[in-house]
Amino acid sequence: MSESGSAHIVDDGRRITIEGDWTLEHVAHLSAVCARLQRTPGEAARIDARGLGRVDTAGASFLLDLAGEDPQRIDVADEATRKLIAAVSKAENAPPAKPRRKDRGFVASVVNIGAALEAFWKNLVALVGFIGLILAAFARSALQPRLWRMTSTVSHIEQTGLNAVPIVALLCFLVGAVVAFLGATVLQEFGASVYTVELVGYSFLREFGVLLTAIMVAGRSGSAFTAQIGSMKAREEVDAIRTLGLQPVDVLVMPRVLALLVSMPILTLVGMLAGIIGGAAVCVFTLDVSPLMFITRLHETTTVRHFWVGMSKAPVFAFLIAAIGCLEGFKVSGSAESVGAHTTSSVVQSIFVVILIDALAAIFFMEINL
Amino acid sequence: MKDAEPIIRIRGLRNQFGDFVVHENLDLDVFRGEIIGVVGGSGSGKSVLMRAIIGLGKPAAGSIRLLGEEVSTMSDAKRALIDRRCGVLFQNGALFSSLTVAENVAVALTEHHDLDADIVNRLVMLKIALAGLPLDSAEKFPSQLSGGMVKRAALARALALDPEILFLDEPTAGLDPIGAAAFDQLILTLRDSLGLTVFLITHDLDTLYTICDRVAVLANKRILVADSLDVVEKFDEPWIQQYFQGPRGRAARRATETHPAKQSAGT
């Protein structure tokens, strides 16, 4: 460690002598030294810095403080130090920026609430607009097979559909087993444990199969869509697509929406089957229901309309997840942080919308006795 | 000055990626207070050389002494101390995109020194002004800056800890000629006032002719020659002749002959 800088008043305040190192590592001390000396006003004081050790821009800045920002009042030993002080002085005389004020009071929190509400509303409007844009693109390209981007679509089907099969199947299997366990435990008290079969069948065909799949897909593929399009947006690739005479909606969005429209129903079917198998496994091992009995009972009590109720929601969820994922991607601006923020927002929004619509649909189907 | 111990001393350096050898038996000395320009064709390994010196890439063989310490065998604690004495300006700025310009510059100050917020703020503003940025850009994010301003902001961050050596990777690439000339003068001023040593990778012939004390030519996997421009220009090697005797090289030399902008280093 080097000797920290110091300053002393000599000749009754007409001169201040400088010693030691005036560098960044001693800045806290130098700041205190300067504050102390400035309290004793020495108008005509000259700064005698000939005994100065090492000095850098931080030290030079504090030397200038002592000299009242006048480099002429500092006597230095060598040319290099003089140039350094001159450069720092010039930089410090740059016009100051307007100070920014941060209000953290009551008004600011009200303003925040208002801004959040407005952002929510704008988000909603943007989403509805974007859905319209996708539908228009569909209509435009539906009759022109030349515009179908098969390669891209198939690639996305592989990524969002095929690659998701194991995780969706495993997840639904486990939840199916849990539901069967709960059902068996509660229904046993009424001596009605065989109704576990219906519980598993109904819940997975109508709700859990499609809901669990949608949540998995939102977390897996919706986020990926946002990150892919978002980083393209950040690197001006989306603008490049536009300048090549192509529509980003056609090139980037359509294949992803189509891919999810194909993948989601298939994954939903996988999820339903895996959930029922999970439930069946629990029934076989804890309720002494043979696999054949399980299937027969399921066949007798559960009609196919439950399957269609569940399956009808799959394309709707697929469309919304893809639309939200892509739209959030297009909202990305510039920074890496922005990509992260919009990916999070994409997942949260998709899952929220999926559960909301699922709840509304449950009420709707109940009211029409399906 | 030149008889002193060089601030960077490279001997027998070899860098390779798999079987692809980038540098073989490369020697280079950089002396305190000079601006050394490193030139070479695209893909000749200029950036790889810089990364090896600052310890971001591990060389396959050879010795690099930076500020008197062997880079490859340095302890982590030593490495951190040496890193603080080097400032690096990456080719694309590498500003942290989620931080404002002021926060970018403040990172090193707050991480390495226990300073009051207002002292940090004051030093940050000083560096931003030294780098020639208007102070109202301090609160902007990198994505809101133009290319030239990004370079200046990155320079301000590189200067944050008052380094002894400044590594610049193509600082004027992508700047307009006026901006590039201003940046050249800025580096010259900073060198003269702060006593920096500058390791400068560039393709910009104007920069070479205007501010470099010495030029090192990187070709055929090693430094062919490292000397003042007059000597390098006359070096008998086809690539160097093409480089300096091509239309751009001749134009750049004519420009400096008519307007001798180069100022003598007062150190």
PDB file of N, CA and C in Angstrom, chain B residues 8 10 13-18 20-24 26 28 38-61 64 71 88 90-91 167-170 199-203 218 221-223:
ATOM      1  N   ILE B   8       4.480  -4.922 -21.577  1.00  0.00           N
ATOM      2  CA  ILE B   8       4.016  -6.242 -22.038  1.00  0.00           C
ATOM      3  C   ILE B   8       5.187  -6.896 -22.765  1.00  0.00           C
ATOM      4  N   ILE B  10       6.076 -10.493 -24.705  1.00  0.00           N
ATOM      5  CA  ILE B  10       5.601 -11.791 -25.183  1.00  0.00           C
ATOM      6  C   ILE B  10       6.748 -12.522 -25.855  1.00  0.00           C
ATOM      7  N   LEU B  13       5.060 -17.158 -28.131  1.00  0.00           N
ATOM      8  CA  LEU B  13       3.642 -17.450 -27.888  1.00  0.00           C
ATOM      9  C   LEU B  13       3.065 -18.358 -28.970  1.00  0.00           C
ATOM     10  N   ARG B  14       2.331 -19.388 -28.549  1.00  0.00           N
ATOM     11  CA  ARG B  14       1.582 -20.184 -29.516  1.00  0.00           C
ATOM     12  C   ARG B  14       0.129 -20.271 -29.053  1.00  0.00           C
ATOM     13  N   ASN B  15      -0.783 -19.931 -29.952  1.00  0.00           N
ATOM     14  CA  ASN B  15      -2.215 -20.092 -29.697  1.00  0.00           C
ATOM     15  C   ASN B  15      -2.768 -21.027 -30.732  1.00  0.00           C
ATOM     16  N   GLN B  16      -3.605 -21.966 -30.326  1.00  0.00           N
ATOM     17  CA  GLN B  16      -4.247 -22.814 -31.329  1.00  0.00           C
ATOM     18  C   GLN B  16      -5.623 -23.243 -30.879  1.00  0.00           C
ATOM     19  N   PHE B  17      -6.485 -23.434 -31.857  1.00  0.00           N
ATOM     20  CA  PHE B  17      -7.811 -23.992 -31.601  1.00  0.00           C
ATOM     21  C   PHE B  17      -7.843 -25.354 -32.265  1.00  0.00           C
ATOM     22  N   GLY B  18      -7.815 -26.416 -31.470  1.00  0.00           N
ATOM     23  CA  GLY B  18      -7.732 -27.744 -32.059  1.00  0.00           C
ATOM     24  C   GLY B  18      -6.425 -27.862 -32.826  1.00  0.00           C
ATOM     25  N   PHE B  20      -5.843 -26.032 -35.495  1.00  0.00           N
ATOM     26  CA  PHE B  20      -5.627 -24.794 -36.226  1.00  0.00           C
ATOM     27  C   PHE B  20      -4.738 -23.860 -35.403  1.00  0.00           C
ATOM     28  N   VAL B  21      -3.515 -23.631 -35.902  1.00  0.00           N
ATOM     29  CA  VAL B  21      -2.573 -22.791 -35.164  1.00  0.00           C
ATOM     30  C   VAL B  21      -2.768 -21.337 -35.588  1.00  0.00           C
ATOM     31  N   VAL B  22      -3.035 -20.479 -34.614  1.00  0.00           N
ATOM     32  CA  VAL B  22      -3.232 -19.054 -34.918  1.00  0.00           C
ATOM     33  C   VAL B  22      -1.907 -18.309 -34.808  1.00  0.00           C
ATOM     34  N   HIS B  23      -1.207 -18.531 -33.713  1.00  0.00           N
ATOM     35  CA  HIS B  23       0.091 -17.884 -33.513  1.00  0.00           C
ATOM     36  C   HIS B  23       1.146 -18.961 -33.276  1.00  0.00           C
ATOM     37  N   GLU B  24       2.340 -18.726 -33.801  1.00  0.00           N
ATOM     38  CA  GLU B  24       3.423 -19.673 -33.610  1.00  0.00           C
ATOM     39  C   GLU B  24       4.680 -18.856 -33.364  1.00  0.00           C
ATOM     40  N   LEU B  26       5.470 -16.310 -31.442  1.00  0.00           N
ATOM     41  CA  LEU B  26       5.212 -14.874 -31.587  1.00  0.00           C
ATOM     42  C   LEU B  26       5.928 -14.101 -30.479  1.00  0.00           C
ATOM     43  N   LEU B  28       6.670 -10.107 -28.929  1.00  0.00           N
ATOM     44  CA  LEU B  28       6.267  -8.700 -29.008  1.00  0.00           C
ATOM     45  C   LEU B  28       6.592  -8.004 -27.701  1.00  0.00           C
ATOM     46  N   VAL B  38      -1.641  -2.587 -33.742  1.00  0.00           N
ATOM     47  CA  VAL B  38      -1.463  -3.944 -34.248  1.00  0.00           C
ATOM     48  C   VAL B  38      -2.318  -4.088 -35.500  1.00  0.00           C
ATOM     49  N   VAL B  39      -1.697  -4.419 -36.608  1.00  0.00           N
ATOM     50  CA  VAL B  39      -2.449  -4.606 -37.846  1.00  0.00           C
ATOM     51  C   VAL B  39      -2.252  -6.032 -38.333  1.00  0.00           C
ATOM     52  N   GLY B  40      -3.146  -6.462 -39.205  1.00  0.00           N
ATOM     53  CA  GLY B  40      -3.070  -7.807 -39.760  1.00  0.00           C
ATOM     54  C   GLY B  40      -4.358  -8.078 -40.491  1.00  0.00           C
ATOM     55  N   GLY B  41      -4.318  -9.042 -41.381  1.00  0.00           N
ATOM     56  CA  GLY B  41      -5.522  -9.353 -42.153  1.00  0.00           C
ATOM     57  C   GLY B  41      -6.627  -9.881 -41.259  1.00  0.00           C
ATOM     58  N   SER B  42      -7.840  -9.904 -41.797  1.00  0.00           N
ATOM     59  CA  SER B  42      -8.942 -10.496 -41.051  1.00  0.00           C
ATOM     60  C   SER B  42      -8.621 -11.957 -40.767  1.00  0.00           C
ATOM     61  N   GLY B  43      -8.837 -12.375 -39.540  1.00  0.00           N
ATOM     62  CA  GLY B  43      -8.572 -13.764 -39.189  1.00  0.00           C
ATOM     63  C   GLY B  43      -7.123 -14.066 -38.875  1.00  0.00           C
ATOM     64  N   SER B  44      -6.279 -13.014 -38.800  1.00  0.00           N
ATOM     65  CA  SER B  44      -4.872 -13.281 -38.495  1.00  0.00           C
ATOM     66  C   SER B  44      -4.647 -13.422 -36.996  1.00  0.00           C
ATOM     67  N   GLY B  45      -5.683 -13.213 -36.204  1.00  0.00           N
ATOM     68  CA  GLY B  45      -5.567 -13.478 -34.769  1.00  0.00           C
ATOM     69  C   GLY B  45      -5.205 -12.274 -33.930  1.00  0.00           C
ATOM     70  N   LYS B  46      -5.614 -11.094 -34.362  1.00  0.00           N
ATOM     71  CA  LYS B  46      -5.312  -9.893 -33.573  1.00  0.00           C
ATOM     72  C   LYS B  46      -6.081  -9.908 -32.255  1.00  0.00           C
ATOM     73  N   SER B  47      -7.372 -10.211 -32.370  1.00  0.00           N
ATOM     74  CA  SER B  47      -8.184 -10.242 -31.154  1.00  0.00           C
ATOM     75  C   SER B  47      -7.763 -11.392 -30.243  1.00  0.00           C
ATOM     76  N   VAL B  48      -7.367 -12.510 -30.852  1.00  0.00           N
ATOM     77  CA  VAL B  48      -6.901 -13.648 -30.052  1.00  0.00           C
ATOM     78  C   VAL B  48      -5.660 -13.252 -29.253  1.00  0.00           C
ATOM     79  N   LEU B  49      -4.787 -12.475 -29.900  1.00  0.00           N
ATOM     80  CA  LEU B  49      -3.580 -12.010 -29.220  1.00  0.00           C
ATOM     81  C   LEU B  49      -3.950 -11.128 -28.026  1.00  0.00           C
ATOM     82  N   MET B  50      -4.895 -10.211 -28.259  1.00  0.00           N
ATOM     83  CA  MET B  50      -5.308  -9.326 -27.176  1.00  0.00           C
ATOM     84  C   MET B  50      -5.924 -10.126 -26.027  1.00  0.00           C
ATOM     85  N   ARG B  51      -6.773 -11.087 -26.381  1.00  0.00           N
ATOM     86  CA  ARG B  51      -7.426 -11.886 -25.345  1.00  0.00           C
ATOM     87  C   ARG B  51      -6.407 -12.693 -24.557  1.00  0.00           C
ATOM     88  N   ALA B  52      -5.341 -13.161 -25.256  1.00  0.00           N
ATOM     89  CA  ALA B  52      -4.304 -13.913 -24.547  1.00  0.00           C
ATOM     90  C   ALA B  52      -3.578 -13.014 -23.552  1.00  0.00           C
ATOM     91  N   ILE B  53      -3.312 -11.759 -23.959  1.00  0.00           N
ATOM     92  CA  ILE B  53      -2.573 -10.863 -23.077  1.00  0.00           C
ATOM     93  C   ILE B  53      -3.382 -10.540 -21.823  1.00  0.00           C
ATOM     94  N   ILE B  54      -4.676 -10.281 -22.003  1.00  0.00           N
ATOM     95  CA  ILE B  54      -5.472  -9.927 -20.821  1.00  0.00           C
ATOM     96  C   ILE B  54      -6.013 -11.151 -20.101  1.00  0.00           C
ATOM     97  N   GLY B  55      -5.579 -12.347 -20.554  1.00  0.00           N
ATOM     98  CA  GLY B  55      -5.877 -13.550 -19.788  1.00  0.00           C
ATOM     99  C   GLY B  55      -7.234 -14.160 -20.065  1.00  0.00           C
ATOM    100  N   LEU B  56      -7.895 -13.738 -21.144  1.00  0.00           N
ATOM    101  CA  LEU B  56      -9.203 -14.319 -21.462  1.00  0.00           C
ATOM    102  C   LEU B  56      -9.062 -15.604 -22.272  1.00  0.00           C
ATOM    103  N   GLY B  57      -7.915 -15.769 -22.919  1.00  0.00           N
ATOM    104  CA  GLY B  57      -7.664 -17.006 -23.655  1.00  0.00           C
ATOM    105  C   GLY B  57      -6.368 -17.614 -23.144  1.00  0.00           C
ATOM    106  N   LYS B  58      -6.316 -18.923 -23.062  1.00  0.00           N
ATOM    107  CA  LYS B  58      -5.115 -19.545 -22.526  1.00  0.00           C
ATOM    108  C   LYS B  58      -4.214 -19.985 -23.666  1.00  0.00           C
ATOM    109  N   PRO B  59      -2.997 -19.471 -23.737  1.00  0.00           N
ATOM    110  CA  PRO B  59      -2.117 -19.868 -24.834  1.00  0.00           C
ATOM    111  C   PRO B  59      -1.622 -21.296 -24.663  1.00  0.00           C
ATOM    112  N   ALA B  60      -1.300 -21.939 -25.819  1.00  0.00           N
ATOM    113  CA  ALA B  60      -0.822 -23.325 -25.780  1.00  0.00           C
ATOM    114  C   ALA B  60       0.628 -23.376 -25.317  1.00  0.00           C
ATOM    115  N   ALA B  61       1.402 -22.344 -25.638  1.00  0.00           N
ATOM    116  CA  ALA B  61       2.796 -22.327 -25.223  1.00  0.00           C
ATOM    117  C   ALA B  61       3.284 -20.891 -25.226  1.00  0.00           C
ATOM    118  N   ILE B  64       3.845 -14.764 -21.528  1.00  0.00           N
ATOM    119  CA  ILE B  64       3.355 -13.391 -21.639  1.00  0.00           C
ATOM    120  C   ILE B  64       3.578 -12.736 -20.288  1.00  0.00           C
ATOM    121  N   VAL B  71       1.454 -14.031 -17.077  1.00  0.00           N
ATOM    122  CA  VAL B  71      -0.009 -14.105 -17.124  1.00  0.00           C
ATOM    123  C   VAL B  71      -0.538 -15.508 -16.811  1.00  0.00           C
ATOM    124  N   VAL B  88     -10.110  -2.346 -20.943  1.00  0.00           N
ATOM    125  CA  VAL B  88     -10.332  -3.004 -22.228  1.00  0.00           C
ATOM    126  C   VAL B  88     -11.569  -2.430 -22.906  1.00  0.00           C
ATOM    127  N   PHE B  90     -13.884  -3.492 -25.891  1.00  0.00           N
ATOM    128  CA  PHE B  90     -14.143  -4.590 -26.820  1.00  0.00           C
ATOM    129  C   PHE B  90     -14.676  -4.037 -28.132  1.00  0.00           C
ATOM    130  N   GLN B  91     -14.571  -4.899 -29.140  1.00  0.00           N
ATOM    131  CA  GLN B  91     -14.898  -4.476 -30.504  1.00  0.00           C
ATOM    132  C   GLN B  91     -16.298  -3.866 -30.604  1.00  0.00           C
ATOM    133  N   PHE B 167      -6.434  -1.414 -23.662  1.00  0.00           N
ATOM    134  CA  PHE B 167      -6.521  -2.290 -24.824  1.00  0.00           C
ATOM    135  C   PHE B 167      -7.724  -1.855 -25.646  1.00  0.00           C
ATOM    136  N   LEU B 168      -7.502  -1.543 -26.902  1.00  0.00           N
ATOM    137  CA  LEU B 168      -8.604  -1.090 -27.753  1.00  0.00           C
ATOM    138  C   LEU B 168      -8.707  -2.019 -28.947  1.00  0.00           C
ATOM    139  N   ASP B 169      -9.864  -2.664 -29.097  1.00  0.00           N
ATOM    140  CA  ASP B 169     -10.060  -3.559 -30.229  1.00  0.00           C
ATOM    141  C   ASP B 169     -10.893  -2.830 -31.280  1.00  0.00           C
ATOM    142  N   GLU B 170     -10.255  -2.407 -32.329  1.00  0.00           N
ATOM    143  CA  GLU B 170     -10.891  -1.669 -33.425  1.00  0.00           C
ATOM    144  C   GLU B 170     -11.802  -0.550 -32.922  1.00  0.00           C
ATOM    145  N   PHE B 199      -2.628  -0.304 -26.361  1.00  0.00           N
ATOM    146  CA  PHE B 199      -2.488  -1.439 -27.265  1.00  0.00           C
ATOM    147  C   PHE B 199      -3.696  -1.392 -28.180  1.00  0.00           C
ATOM    148  N   LEU B 200      -3.463  -1.077 -29.440  1.00  0.00           N
ATOM    149  CA  LEU B 200      -4.557  -0.694 -30.325  1.00  0.00           C
ATOM    150  C   LEU B 200      -4.619  -1.637 -31.517  1.00  0.00           C
ATOM    151  N   ILE B 201      -5.725  -2.347 -31.629  1.00  0.00           N
ATOM    152  CA  ILE B 201      -5.936  -3.181 -32.818  1.00  0.00           C
ATOM    153  C   ILE B 201      -6.754  -2.350 -33.792  1.00  0.00           C
ATOM    154  N   THR B 202      -6.314  -2.279 -35.020  1.00  0.00           N
ATOM    155  CA  THR B 202      -7.076  -1.443 -35.951  1.00  0.00           C
ATOM    156  C   THR B 202      -6.891  -1.881 -37.398  1.00  0.00           C
ATOM    157  N   HIS B 203      -7.859  -1.549 -38.197  1.00  0.00           N
ATOM    158  CA  HIS B 203      -7.748  -1.673 -39.647  1.00  0.00           C
ATOM    159  C   HIS B 203      -7.661  -0.285 -40.268  1.00  0.00           C
ATOM    160  N   LEU B 218       0.976  -8.276 -37.766  1.00  0.00           N
ATOM    161  CA  LEU B 218       0.723  -9.674 -37.438  1.00  0.00           C
ATOM    162  C   LEU B 218       0.373 -10.408 -38.726  1.00  0.00           C
ATOM    163  N   LYS B 221       1.302 -15.964 -38.718  1.00  0.00           N
ATOM    164  CA  LYS B 221       1.245 -16.491 -37.354  1.00  0.00           C
ATOM    165  C   LYS B 221       2.217 -15.835 -36.381  1.00  0.00           C
ATOM    166  N   ARG B 222       2.908 -14.765 -36.790  1.00  0.00           N
ATOM    167  CA  ARG B 222       3.784 -14.098 -35.831  1.00  0.00           C
ATOM    168  C   ARG B 222       3.847 -12.611 -36.133  1.00  0.00           C
ATOM    169  N   ILE B 223       4.557 -11.875 -35.289  1.00  0.00           N
ATOM    170  CA  ILE B 223       4.753 -10.457 -35.538  1.00  0.00           C
ATOM    171  C   ILE B 223       5.918 -10.323 -36.504  1.00  0.00           C
TER     172      ILE B 223
END
